[in-house]
Structure formats: structure tokens, C-alpha cells
Amino acid sequence: MELIMKKYISILSAAFLLVSTACDSDFAELNTDPNNADEELFDPNLLLPRELYDYGNMTTGYSGPILFQSMWMQIMASTSTGGANYYTNGDKYAISGSTTTYIQSAWNAGYEVTSRVFEMQKLAEEKEMPNLYALGDIVKVLSLSYVSDVYGDIPYSEAGQAEEGNTRPVYDRQEDLYPAMLEDLDAAILALDDSRDEITSDVLYGGDLDQWRKFGYSLMLKLAMRMVDVNPELSVEYANRAIAGGVFESADDEAVLPSDNTNGFANSNANALLTAADIYQVRWSKVLIDYMQATDDPRLAVVAEVPPAGLLANQNGSVVGDNDPDSQLGMPNGYDLNGGSTDISTEPDYPGGTGSGDDATPIGNYSRPTAIYRDRDAPVFVLTYAEIQLLLAEAAIRGGYNTAQTAAEYYENGVTGAMVAINKFGGTQISSGDMADYAANNPLDTGSEENALRMINEQIWATTGLLNNYTEAWNNWKRTGYPELTPVNYSGNFANGMIPVRQIYPSSESTTNPDNLSTAISNMGGNTWNTRVWWDTE
């Protein structure tokens, strides 16, 4: 399947080259503009992989998640500060030189994906491709639900109407947006018809409509569970509809996008973590490492390493460090290397540095991500079987949902599924025996609802964080409050000493859509990093 997916990406690259440079005699004979593909010639299927890749790009790398949510959620940590040291945004909630750019990246990328979807759907409708049109609606909901969870109220019902003259769309309130997205998603899944058009350039599922149905229903379950505290009736209705329709049944079903660095479609997280400054500055947080060590989590040896001693080795991503689980040490969040009261050396459990002289580094003993996270061909995890099983475990604990298994069974599926997903990175593999032993030794505590919900959602945090899906870890934390994290209150931070719960709207909206932006800010009760989205009730 991976080879097939990479083939589609290569086809996509070639197709876009054709669109932009076509000028051979055949096109001339057809009197076609040599710089544009005629609608009659262009297959709209070729837009689908670009939309999916761009969605993956939005959720990874410097578009925001690795700079903001990875460290807000104390999955990562960094001692960088000030100016061009961009990880200040995440570890300490402080402004850096490019914070304004990072704020708007998810917004711009999400609407770019949606714009491509609308263009694909326009062509699909003209060419009578109802399946491709329906997949467009699924991708639209996937993309704009992400944007809404990051910012709050957003344009949805009037999005993509610029060609019709509406360049200032209204912002849908999230309490209205969620039911609309779920309705659109349900209709799209039901519209898929195996007897109609074939999907020919699908990098996600190779054109398998049954797999797309499972993905659609799994996405529906995730969105439904967002609403457990604000609209429980609708949450139950759509979660049960998703369960009845059929969600992911194994790790073979999960939505994992391939990367293809050779053809220009690299994993954006790897692009970031291969930057020289990132190799040195980005470490695993103490909160995450302590969590994994407490249960002898077999993922620890796969994801973390202590670099060899010295500054040069710590700055070199090619050298292999010590991955013994007992050697791992997470970096506390909120420290710097500035020599003052927040210098890492003042931390009570500071282990000391490594190396000597010009080759000394104060942070050499702290664990960094292993080489699997620096692989530009690493997959991008959109939605996993593990996450869905853990959400079903929560639904079973809460009651009222039509779950077929016990919460403990779903939880076991989730924790083992998370390790199967980690193996998809390559590198050191976790054996099925180690997976089974971990699950047996760490069963779900169903003695109280609180204990069970804590364990389930801490596992979602760890699983999504280790799979580079930092924004999902953040969203689920906002929804549930798990894990319980201690905020950093670094001098000059932009979040009043609180962990940010949203990104503020892009400044460009104040000039391109000022009236509707003003209405949205009023409806939400403000436009700050501490303004909660509708479904986030603390």
C-alpha cells in the first residue's frame, strides 16, 4: 500500500508540472492555453492528493503545532528564548520574531485546502463524479474542524464563495458549526456509491470507498465526543451513528498519509527537527518522560535518546544516542540558558551538563527525539485506530453510547494500537509480546469514573503527542483537562501565566473581513489566547 501511495504522489507531482508547463504540439492543436489545463483535459482526481498533503502540512511542522501545542502540552520542552529563538512561543508562551506568522498559518492553510476542495468539487460535478464530490466534503469537514478547534468561530456556511462575489463571509458560531459539519459529514458518507465513479489518485486509501466510510465515521465519532459537555444529546446521537456505520476496526484502517521527500512532499515535522537549532533545542518534556517511565512504556526506547556527551554531538542529528529507558531524562518546561533565576541550572533536579570547554553543553543529559522523527519520509498520522478505541473507551465509561465492548477492552485495544502505530515510523520495532505485556500490566482502572477518564485521556495525550499530532493532544486536553498540567509563568508571556487554549485570529482578518471578525470576537467573548472555544468548558 505504501508503494502505491508514493506512486500517487509521484503522479501528482508530474501532473502539476504538466499543468504549469504544458506547451507541446498536442495542446497547441487543441488551441489550449499552454499555461493552463483545459477543464475537459484535467482530471479533478489529481487535486485530491494535493488537498490531503496540504492538510497534513497544516497539522505538522512550522505551521504552528511543533512551535505551539507540542510545548503547551508539555510533550516537548526547550531552553530557547527571545528574538529568533522560535520555541519561546511554545515552552514559555512568549513572543518571538515570527509569532505573528505562526498564528495565521493554520488559518491560511485550512482555507487553502478548502479552496482546492471547492475547485475539485466544481469539476467533479461537471464531470459527474459524485464519489469524488463526496470525498471533497469529508476533506472539507476534516480541514475546517481543525481550523475551528484552533480558533473558535470561523467562516463555514459562506466559505469559498469568492467567485460568487462574497469575499467577506460570516463567521459561523461553533455551536452552530459543529451540527452543520456533522450533518455534512453524514451526508457525504452516505453519498459514497461503489457503482459510480472510481477514485483514481487517492494517497490515503487507494480509492477504497469502504475505507473512506470507516474514516468518515471515525472522524464523526471524534467530533461527536468533542461535544460531551456542551451538547450531550447531539454527542450521543452522532457517536452512535458513527458506531453503527462502522469506525476503524484495526490499525490497518487508520488514516496515515505517506511522505515522499524525493518528489518534494517531505514530512514537515522532520523538516523542522532536522534544522540545526532544533536538533539541539528540542527535547522531550519531563512530564512525558516521567509518564512513560512510570509504566515501563515500551515506546520510550523507540522515541527517546540521550545524545552522546558534548555540544557537537548534541547538535548532530546523525549520531545515535543512548535509548536505554532508564537513562532517559525529560527536560522541565519553562527554563532558559540566560543565567538568571529561570536558568536550567537552577532547576532542583538539574543533572549537570556534558562535555567540557568549548564542547560543553548544559542540556546534554536531557532526552531528545530519536532519528525516526527526523525522517523526511516518515508518515503523517491524521487519525488513528488507537485514538478511536480510546474515545470508545471513554464513551463506554460515560454511558448512553451504543458501545459493543467494555471500556477496559477498548482501552487495551487503544494502548496496543498506539504501539502498532509507532512501529509505522520504522526504526526499532515494539514486539507484539511487549505490547501484550504492557497492556496486561497496565489495565484500565474502572474503580471510579474519574480514574478511568484520567487514564484514557492521558493515554490519548501520550499517543497523539508521540505520533506528532500535537494539536489533537491539545484539543483533547482542552476538552477533558487530562493530563493535569502545571502552567509555565515565564516573564513577559502572552497568556497571563495560563496554558493557551486557542490561537488568536490572524491580523489580516481585521482588514479583509473586519465587520464579521468583530461580530465573531463579540460572540466568543474576546480574542485572546485564553478565550475558550464553545466546546471547551474548562
Coordinates of C-alpha atoms in Angstrom, one line a residue:
M1 CA 0.0 0.0 0.0
E2 CA 2.8 2.4 0.9
L3 CA 4.4 2.0 -2.6
I4 CA 1.1 2.6 -4.2
M5 CA 0.6 5.7 -2.2
K6 CA 4.0 7.0 -3.1
K7 CA 3.3 6.3 -6.7
Y8 CA 0.2 8.5 -6.5
I9 CA 2.3 11.3 -5.0
S10 CA 4.8 11.0 -7.9
I11 CA 1.9 11.1 -10.3
L12 CA 0.6 14.2 -8.5
S13 CA 4.0 15.9 -8.9
A14 CA 4.2 15.2 -12.5
A15 CA 0.6 16.3 -13.1
F16 CA 1.1 19.6 -11.5
L17 CA 4.3 20.1 -13.6
L18 CA 2.1 19.4 -16.7
V19 CA -0.5 21.9 -15.6
S20 CA 2.1 24.6 -15.1
T21 CA 4.3 24.0 -18.2
A22 CA 2.2 22.2 -20.8
C23 CA 3.2 23.5 -24.3
D24 CA 3.6 20.5 -26.6
S25 CA 2.1 20.2 -30.0
D26 CA -0.9 18.2 -28.9
F27 CA -2.0 21.1 -26.6
A28 CA -1.4 23.6 -29.4
E29 CA -3.5 21.6 -31.8
L30 CA -6.3 21.7 -29.3
N31 CA -5.9 25.5 -29.1
T32 CA -5.3 25.2 -25.3
D33 CA -3.6 28.0 -23.3
P34 CA -0.1 26.5 -22.9
N35 CA 0.0 27.7 -19.2
N36 CA -3.3 26.2 -18.1
A37 CA -5.0 22.8 -18.3
D38 CA -8.4 22.9 -20.1
E39 CA -11.2 21.7 -17.8
E40 CA -12.0 19.0 -20.4
L41 CA -8.5 17.6 -20.1
F42 CA -7.9 18.0 -16.4
D43 CA -8.9 15.1 -14.1
P44 CA -10.1 16.6 -10.8
N45 CA -9.0 13.4 -9.1
L46 CA -5.5 14.9 -9.3
L47 CA -6.5 17.6 -6.8
L48 CA -7.3 15.2 -4.0
P49 CA -3.8 14.2 -3.1
R50 CA -2.7 17.8 -3.0
E51 CA -5.5 18.6 -0.6
L52 CA -4.6 15.7 1.6
Y53 CA -0.9 16.6 1.6
D54 CA -1.6 20.2 2.4
Y55 CA -3.9 19.1 5.3
G56 CA -1.0 17.1 6.7
N57 CA 1.3 20.0 6.2
M58 CA -1.1 22.2 8.2
T59 CA -1.0 19.9 11.2
T60 CA 2.8 19.5 11.4
G61 CA 6.0 21.5 11.4
Y62 CA 6.3 25.2 11.5
S63 CA 2.7 25.9 10.6
G64 CA 2.3 26.0 14.3
P65 CA 1.9 22.7 16.1
I66 CA 5.5 21.9 16.8
L67 CA 6.1 25.5 17.9
F68 CA 3.0 26.0 20.0
Q69 CA 1.0 22.9 21.0
S70 CA 3.9 20.4 21.4
M71 CA 5.2 22.5 24.3
W72 CA 2.0 23.9 25.6
M73 CA 1.1 20.3 26.2
Q74 CA 4.5 19.6 27.8
I75 CA 5.2 16.9 25.3
M76 CA 8.3 18.8 24.2
A77 CA 10.5 21.3 26.0
S78 CA 13.1 23.9 25.1
T79 CA 15.5 26.4 26.7
S80 CA 15.4 28.8 23.8
T81 CA 14.4 32.4 24.5
G82 CA 13.8 35.7 22.7
G83 CA 14.2 37.1 19.2
A84 CA 14.7 34.4 16.5
N85 CA 14.6 31.5 19.0
Y86 CA 11.2 30.5 17.9
Y87 CA 10.4 27.8 20.5
T88 CA 9.9 30.6 23.0
N89 CA 6.3 30.6 21.7
G90 CA 5.6 27.2 23.0
D91 CA 7.7 26.5 26.1
K92 CA 7.2 29.8 27.7
Y93 CA 4.2 31.3 25.8
A94 CA 6.3 34.3 24.8
I95 CA 6.6 36.3 21.6
S96 CA 9.4 35.6 19.1
G97 CA 10.2 37.3 15.8
S98 CA 7.8 35.1 13.8
T99 CA 4.9 34.6 16.2
T100 CA 2.5 36.7 14.0
T101 CA 3.3 34.4 11.0
Y102 CA 2.8 31.3 13.1
I103 CA -0.6 32.5 14.4
Q104 CA -2.1 32.7 10.9
S105 CA -0.5 29.6 9.3
A106 CA -3.3 27.1 10.3
W107 CA -6.0 29.6 9.2
N108 CA -4.4 30.2 5.8
A109 CA -3.6 26.6 5.2
G110 CA -7.1 25.4 6.2
Y111 CA -8.8 27.7 3.8
E112 CA -6.3 26.9 1.0
V113 CA -7.2 23.2 1.4
T114 CA -10.9 24.1 1.4
S115 CA -10.5 26.3 -1.7
R116 CA -8.9 23.3 -3.6
V117 CA -11.8 21.2 -2.4
F118 CA -14.3 23.5 -3.9
E119 CA -12.5 23.7 -7.2
M120 CA -12.3 19.9 -7.3
Q121 CA -16.0 19.6 -6.5
K122 CA -16.9 22.1 -9.2
L123 CA -15.0 20.0 -11.8
A124 CA -16.3 16.7 -10.3
E125 CA -19.9 17.9 -10.6
E126 CA -19.4 18.9 -14.2
K127 CA -17.9 15.5 -15.0
E128 CA -20.5 13.6 -13.0
M129 CA -18.1 12.2 -10.3
P130 CA -20.3 12.0 -7.2
N131 CA -17.9 9.9 -5.2
L132 CA -15.1 12.4 -5.7
Y133 CA -17.5 15.2 -4.8
A134 CA -18.5 13.4 -1.6
L135 CA -14.8 12.9 -0.6
G136 CA -14.4 16.6 -1.0
D137 CA -17.0 17.2 1.7
I138 CA -15.2 14.8 4.0
V139 CA -11.9 16.6 3.5
K140 CA -13.6 20.0 3.9
V141 CA -15.0 18.9 7.3
L142 CA -11.7 17.4 8.3
S143 CA -9.9 20.7 7.4
L144 CA -12.3 23.2 8.8
S145 CA -13.0 21.3 12.0
Y146 CA -9.3 21.6 12.6
V147 CA -9.3 25.3 12.0
S148 CA -12.3 25.8 14.2
D149 CA -10.8 23.9 17.1
V150 CA -7.7 26.1 16.9
Y151 CA -9.5 29.5 16.6
G152 CA -13.2 29.0 17.5
D153 CA -15.9 30.7 15.4
I154 CA -14.9 30.6 11.7
P155 CA -16.5 31.1 8.2
Y156 CA -18.1 27.8 7.1
S157 CA -21.5 28.2 5.6
E158 CA -20.3 31.1 3.3
A159 CA -16.7 29.9 2.9
G160 CA -15.4 29.6 -0.7
Q161 CA -17.9 32.0 -2.2
A162 CA -15.4 34.5 -3.6
E163 CA -16.2 33.6 -7.2
E164 CA -19.8 34.4 -6.5
G165 CA -18.7 37.8 -5.1
N166 CA -18.8 37.1 -1.4
T167 CA -15.3 38.0 -0.2
R168 CA -16.4 38.7 3.4
P169 CA -18.1 35.6 4.7
V170 CA -19.8 35.5 8.0
Y171 CA -18.3 33.6 10.9
D172 CA -20.4 30.6 12.0
R173 CA -20.7 30.2 15.7
Q174 CA -19.0 27.0 16.8
E175 CA -22.2 25.8 18.5
D176 CA -23.9 26.0 15.0
L177 CA -20.9 25.0 13.1
Y178 CA -20.5 21.6 14.8
P179 CA -24.0 20.3 14.0
A180 CA -23.6 21.6 10.4
M181 CA -20.3 19.8 9.9
L182 CA -21.7 16.6 11.3
E183 CA -24.7 16.8 9.0
D184 CA -22.4 17.4 6.0
L185 CA -20.1 14.6 7.0
D186 CA -23.0 12.2 7.4
A187 CA -24.5 13.1 4.0
A188 CA -21.1 12.7 2.3
I189 CA -20.5 9.2 3.7
L190 CA -24.0 8.1 2.7
A191 CA -23.4 9.5 -0.8
L192 CA -20.5 7.2 -1.5
D193 CA -21.6 4.6 -4.1
D194 CA -19.4 1.7 -5.3
S195 CA -21.3 1.6 -8.6
R196 CA -20.3 5.2 -9.5
D197 CA -17.0 6.9 -10.4
E198 CA -13.7 5.4 -9.4
I199 CA -11.3 7.4 -7.2
T200 CA -8.0 7.2 -9.1
S201 CA -5.4 9.3 -7.3
D202 CA -6.0 8.6 -3.6
V203 CA -2.9 8.7 -1.5
L204 CA -4.8 7.9 1.7
Y205 CA -6.8 4.7 0.8
G206 CA -6.0 3.9 -2.8
G207 CA -9.6 4.6 -3.9
D208 CA -11.2 2.1 -1.4
L209 CA -14.6 3.6 -0.6
D210 CA -15.1 1.2 2.3
Q211 CA -12.0 2.6 4.0
W212 CA -13.2 6.1 3.4
R213 CA -16.5 5.2 5.0
K214 CA -14.6 4.0 8.1
F215 CA -12.6 7.1 8.1
G216 CA -15.6 9.3 7.8
Y217 CA -17.4 7.6 10.7
S218 CA -14.3 7.7 12.8
L219 CA -14.0 11.4 12.2
M220 CA -17.7 11.7 13.1
L221 CA -17.0 9.9 16.4
K222 CA -14.2 12.3 17.3
L223 CA -16.2 15.4 16.5
A224 CA -19.2 13.9 18.5
M225 CA -17.0 13.3 21.5
R226 CA -15.9 17.0 21.4
M227 CA -19.5 17.9 22.5
V228 CA -19.9 15.6 25.5
D229 CA -20.0 18.6 27.9
V230 CA -21.9 21.2 25.8
N231 CA -24.4 19.2 23.8
P232 CA -24.6 15.6 25.2
E233 CA -27.7 14.7 23.3
L234 CA -26.2 15.5 19.9
S235 CA -22.9 13.9 21.0
V236 CA -24.7 10.6 21.7
E237 CA -26.7 10.8 18.5
Y238 CA -23.8 11.2 16.2
A239 CA -21.4 9.0 18.2
N240 CA -24.0 6.2 18.0
R241 CA -24.5 6.9 14.3
A242 CA -20.7 6.6 13.8
I243 CA -20.5 3.3 15.8
A244 CA -23.4 1.8 13.8
G245 CA -21.9 2.9 10.5
G246 CA -18.5 1.3 11.3
V247 CA -15.4 3.0 12.6
F248 CA -11.8 1.8 12.4
E249 CA -11.5 -1.9 13.3
S250 CA -7.7 -2.2 13.3
A251 CA -4.6 -0.2 12.7
D252 CA -4.8 -1.2 9.1
D253 CA -7.8 1.1 8.8
E254 CA -6.3 4.3 10.3
A255 CA -5.6 7.4 8.2
V256 CA -1.9 7.7 7.6
L257 CA -0.5 9.9 4.9
P258 CA 2.7 8.9 3.2
S259 CA 5.5 11.3 2.7
D260 CA 7.8 11.4 -0.4
N261 CA 10.8 13.6 0.1
T262 CA 12.3 12.7 -3.3
N263 CA 9.4 14.3 -5.1
G264 CA 9.1 17.3 -2.8
F265 CA 6.4 16.0 -0.3
A266 CA 8.5 15.7 2.8
N267 CA 7.2 15.3 6.4
S268 CA 7.1 18.8 7.8
N269 CA 7.9 17.8 11.3
A270 CA 11.1 16.1 10.1
N271 CA 11.9 19.2 8.1
A272 CA 11.7 21.2 11.3
L273 CA 13.5 18.8 13.6
L274 CA 16.4 18.5 11.0
T275 CA 17.1 22.2 11.4
A276 CA 20.4 22.5 13.3
A277 CA 18.9 24.7 16.0
D278 CA 16.0 22.2 16.5
I279 CA 18.3 19.2 16.8
Y280 CA 19.9 21.0 19.8
Q281 CA 17.0 22.9 21.3
V282 CA 14.1 20.4 21.1
R283 CA 13.9 17.9 24.0
W284 CA 11.2 15.7 25.4
S285 CA 9.4 17.2 28.4
K286 CA 9.9 15.8 31.9
V287 CA 6.1 15.4 32.1
L288 CA 6.0 12.9 29.2
I289 CA 9.2 11.0 30.0
D290 CA 8.1 10.6 33.7
Y291 CA 4.7 9.3 32.5
M292 CA 6.3 6.7 30.3
Q293 CA 8.8 5.6 32.8
A294 CA 6.2 5.1 35.5
T295 CA 4.6 2.3 33.5
D296 CA 7.6 0.9 31.7
D297 CA 6.1 2.0 28.4
P298 CA 8.0 0.2 25.6
R299 CA 7.6 3.2 23.3
L300 CA 10.2 5.0 25.3
A301 CA 13.2 3.1 23.9
V302 CA 11.9 3.9 20.4
V303 CA 11.2 7.6 20.7
A304 CA 13.9 9.0 23.1
E305 CA 17.6 9.1 23.3
V306 CA 20.2 10.9 25.4
P307 CA 22.8 12.3 23.0
P308 CA 26.5 11.5 23.3
A309 CA 28.4 13.9 25.6
G310 CA 29.3 17.4 24.3
L311 CA 27.9 20.3 22.3
L312 CA 28.9 19.0 18.9
A313 CA 27.2 15.6 19.5
N314 CA 24.1 17.3 20.8
Q315 CA 23.9 19.4 17.6
N316 CA 24.4 16.4 15.3
G317 CA 21.2 14.6 14.4
S318 CA 23.2 11.8 12.7
V319 CA 24.8 10.4 15.8
V320 CA 22.9 7.8 17.7
G321 CA 22.4 8.4 21.4
D322 CA 21.6 6.1 24.4
N323 CA 18.0 4.8 24.2
D324 CA 18.0 2.8 27.4
P325 CA 14.7 3.7 29.1
D326 CA 16.3 4.0 32.5
S327 CA 18.7 6.6 31.1
Q328 CA 16.0 9.0 29.7
L329 CA 15.5 12.3 31.4
G330 CA 12.9 14.8 30.4
M331 CA 13.6 18.5 30.4
P332 CA 11.4 20.6 32.7
N333 CA 9.3 23.2 30.9
G334 CA 9.9 26.9 31.3
Y335 CA 13.6 27.2 31.7
D336 CA 16.3 29.0 29.7
L337 CA 20.1 29.4 29.4
N338 CA 20.2 33.0 30.4
G339 CA 22.0 32.7 33.7
G340 CA 19.1 34.1 35.8
S341 CA 16.5 32.6 38.1
T342 CA 15.0 30.6 35.3
D343 CA 18.3 29.2 34.0
I344 CA 18.0 25.4 33.6
S345 CA 20.9 25.0 36.1
T346 CA 18.7 26.4 38.9
E347 CA 16.1 23.6 38.4
P348 CA 16.2 21.5 41.7
D349 CA 16.9 18.2 39.9
Y350 CA 19.3 19.6 37.3
P351 CA 21.6 16.8 36.3
G352 CA 24.5 18.9 35.1
G353 CA 25.8 19.3 31.6
T354 CA 28.1 17.2 29.4
G355 CA 31.3 17.8 27.6
S356 CA 34.0 20.3 28.6
G357 CA 35.5 23.6 27.4
D358 CA 34.2 24.8 24.0
D359 CA 32.4 21.4 23.6
A360 CA 30.3 21.7 26.8
T361 CA 26.5 21.9 26.8
P362 CA 24.3 22.4 29.9
I363 CA 21.4 20.4 28.3
G364 CA 23.4 17.4 27.2
N365 CA 21.8 15.0 29.7
Y366 CA 18.2 15.6 28.6
S367 CA 16.4 13.3 26.2
R368 CA 15.8 14.3 22.6
P369 CA 13.6 12.7 19.9
T370 CA 15.3 9.8 18.0
A371 CA 16.0 9.7 14.3
I372 CA 12.5 8.4 13.4
Y373 CA 11.3 12.0 13.9
R374 CA 14.0 13.3 11.6
D375 CA 13.0 11.1 8.7
R376 CA 11.6 13.2 5.9
D377 CA 9.8 10.1 4.5
A378 CA 8.0 9.5 7.9
P379 CA 4.2 9.1 7.7
V380 CA 1.8 11.8 8.9
F381 CA -0.9 10.4 11.2
V382 CA -4.2 12.0 10.5
L383 CA -6.5 9.8 12.7
T384 CA -5.5 6.5 14.3
Y385 CA -7.2 3.3 15.4
A386 CA -5.7 3.9 18.9
E387 CA -7.4 7.3 19.3
I388 CA -10.7 5.9 18.2
Q389 CA -10.5 2.9 20.5
L390 CA -9.7 5.3 23.4
L391 CA -12.6 7.5 22.6
L392 CA -14.9 4.4 22.6
A393 CA -13.4 3.5 26.0
E394 CA -14.5 7.0 27.2
A395 CA -17.9 6.6 25.7
A396 CA -18.3 3.2 27.4
I397 CA -17.4 4.8 30.8
R398 CA -19.8 7.7 30.4
G399 CA -22.7 5.5 29.4
G400 CA -25.6 6.2 27.0
Y401 CA -23.5 5.3 23.9
N402 CA -24.1 2.1 22.0
T403 CA -20.6 0.6 22.6
A404 CA -20.2 -3.1 21.9
Q405 CA -17.2 -3.8 24.2
T406 CA -16.3 -2.8 27.7
A407 CA -14.2 0.2 28.4
A408 CA -11.3 -2.0 29.6
E409 CA -11.4 -3.9 26.3
Y410 CA -11.4 -0.7 24.2
Y411 CA -8.6 0.7 26.4
E412 CA -6.5 -2.4 25.8
N413 CA -7.1 -2.0 22.1
G414 CA -6.1 1.6 22.2
V415 CA -2.8 1.2 24.1
T416 CA -1.7 -1.7 21.9
G417 CA -2.9 0.1 18.7
A418 CA -0.7 3.1 19.7
M419 CA 2.4 0.9 19.7
V420 CA 1.4 -0.6 16.3
A421 CA 1.2 3.0 15.0
I422 CA 4.7 3.9 16.4
N423 CA 6.1 0.9 14.5
K424 CA 4.9 2.6 11.3
F425 CA 7.7 5.1 11.7
G426 CA 10.3 2.4 11.2
G427 CA 13.4 2.1 13.3
T428 CA 13.3 0.0 16.5
Q429 CA 10.1 -2.1 16.5
I430 CA 8.0 -2.9 19.5
S431 CA 7.2 -6.7 19.6
S432 CA 3.7 -8.0 19.9
G433 CA 4.7 -9.7 23.1
D434 CA 5.9 -6.4 24.6
M435 CA 2.6 -4.8 23.6
A436 CA 0.6 -7.5 25.2
D437 CA 2.7 -7.4 28.4
Y438 CA 2.3 -3.7 28.7
A439 CA -1.5 -3.9 28.3
A440 CA -1.8 -6.7 30.8
N441 CA 0.3 -4.9 33.4
N442 CA -1.5 -1.6 32.9
P443 CA -5.2 -2.3 32.7
L444 CA -7.8 0.4 32.8
D445 CA -8.8 1.3 36.4
T446 CA -12.6 1.1 36.3
G447 CA -12.9 1.5 40.1
S448 CA -14.1 5.1 39.6
E449 CA -15.3 7.1 36.6
E450 CA -12.7 9.8 37.4
N451 CA -9.8 7.3 37.4
A452 CA -10.9 5.7 34.2
L453 CA -11.4 9.0 32.4
R454 CA -8.0 10.2 33.6
M455 CA -6.2 7.1 32.3
I456 CA -8.0 7.1 29.0
N457 CA -7.3 10.7 28.2
E458 CA -3.7 10.7 29.5
Q459 CA -3.2 7.9 27.0
I460 CA -4.7 9.9 24.2
W461 CA -2.3 12.8 25.1
A462 CA 0.7 10.5 25.1
T463 CA -0.3 8.7 21.9
T464 CA -1.2 11.7 19.9
G465 CA 1.9 13.5 21.2
L466 CA 4.3 10.7 20.3
L467 CA 2.7 10.5 16.8
N468 CA 3.4 14.2 16.3
N469 CA -0.3 15.1 16.4
Y470 CA 0.3 17.8 18.9
T471 CA -2.9 19.9 18.2
E472 CA -5.0 16.8 18.8
A473 CA -3.3 16.3 22.2
W474 CA -4.1 19.9 23.0
N475 CA -7.7 19.8 21.9
N476 CA -8.4 16.7 23.9
W477 CA -6.7 18.3 26.9
K478 CA -8.9 21.3 26.5
R479 CA -12.0 19.1 26.4
T480 CA -11.1 16.8 29.3
G481 CA -8.5 18.5 31.5
Y482 CA -6.2 15.5 31.3
P483 CA -3.4 15.3 31.9
E484 CA -3.3 17.7 34.7
L485 CA -0.5 20.1 33.7
T486 CA 1.2 22.9 35.7
P487 CA 1.3 26.1 33.6
V488 CA 4.6 27.9 33.0
N489 CA 4.5 31.6 34.1
Y490 CA 7.6 33.0 32.3
S491 CA 8.2 36.7 32.4
G492 CA 6.5 38.6 29.6
N493 CA 4.3 35.7 28.5
F494 CA 1.3 36.4 26.3
A495 CA -1.2 34.1 28.1
N496 CA -1.2 35.5 31.7
G497 CA 0.6 32.5 33.1
M498 CA -2.1 30.1 31.7
I499 CA -1.7 27.4 29.1
P500 CA -3.1 28.9 26.0
V501 CA -6.5 27.4 24.9
R502 CA -6.7 28.9 21.4
Q503 CA -4.8 30.9 18.8
I504 CA -5.9 34.4 18.2
Y505 CA -7.3 35.3 14.8
P506 CA -4.9 36.4 12.1
S507 CA -4.3 40.1 12.0
S508 CA -5.1 40.1 8.2
E509 CA -8.8 39.4 9.0
S510 CA -9.1 42.9 10.6
T511 CA -8.6 44.4 7.1
T512 CA -10.1 41.7 4.8
N513 CA -13.2 40.9 6.8
P514 CA -13.4 43.4 9.7
D515 CA -17.2 43.5 10.4
N516 CA -17.6 39.8 10.6
L517 CA -14.5 39.4 12.6
S518 CA -15.8 41.9 15.1
T519 CA -19.0 40.0 15.4
A520 CA -17.2 36.8 16.0
I521 CA -15.0 38.3 18.7
S522 CA -18.0 39.6 20.4
N523 CA -19.8 36.3 20.2
M524 CA -16.8 34.4 21.6
G525 CA -16.2 36.9 24.4
G526 CA -12.8 38.1 23.3
N527 CA -9.9 37.4 21.0
T528 CA -7.1 36.3 23.4
W529 CA -5.0 33.2 23.9
N530 CA -7.2 32.5 27.0
T531 CA -10.6 32.8 25.2
R532 CA -12.2 29.4 25.2
V533 CA -13.9 27.8 22.2
W534 CA -17.5 26.7 22.6
W535 CA -17.0 23.1 23.5
D536 CA -14.1 23.9 25.9
T537 CA -15.9 24.2 29.3
E538 CA -12.8 24.0 31.5

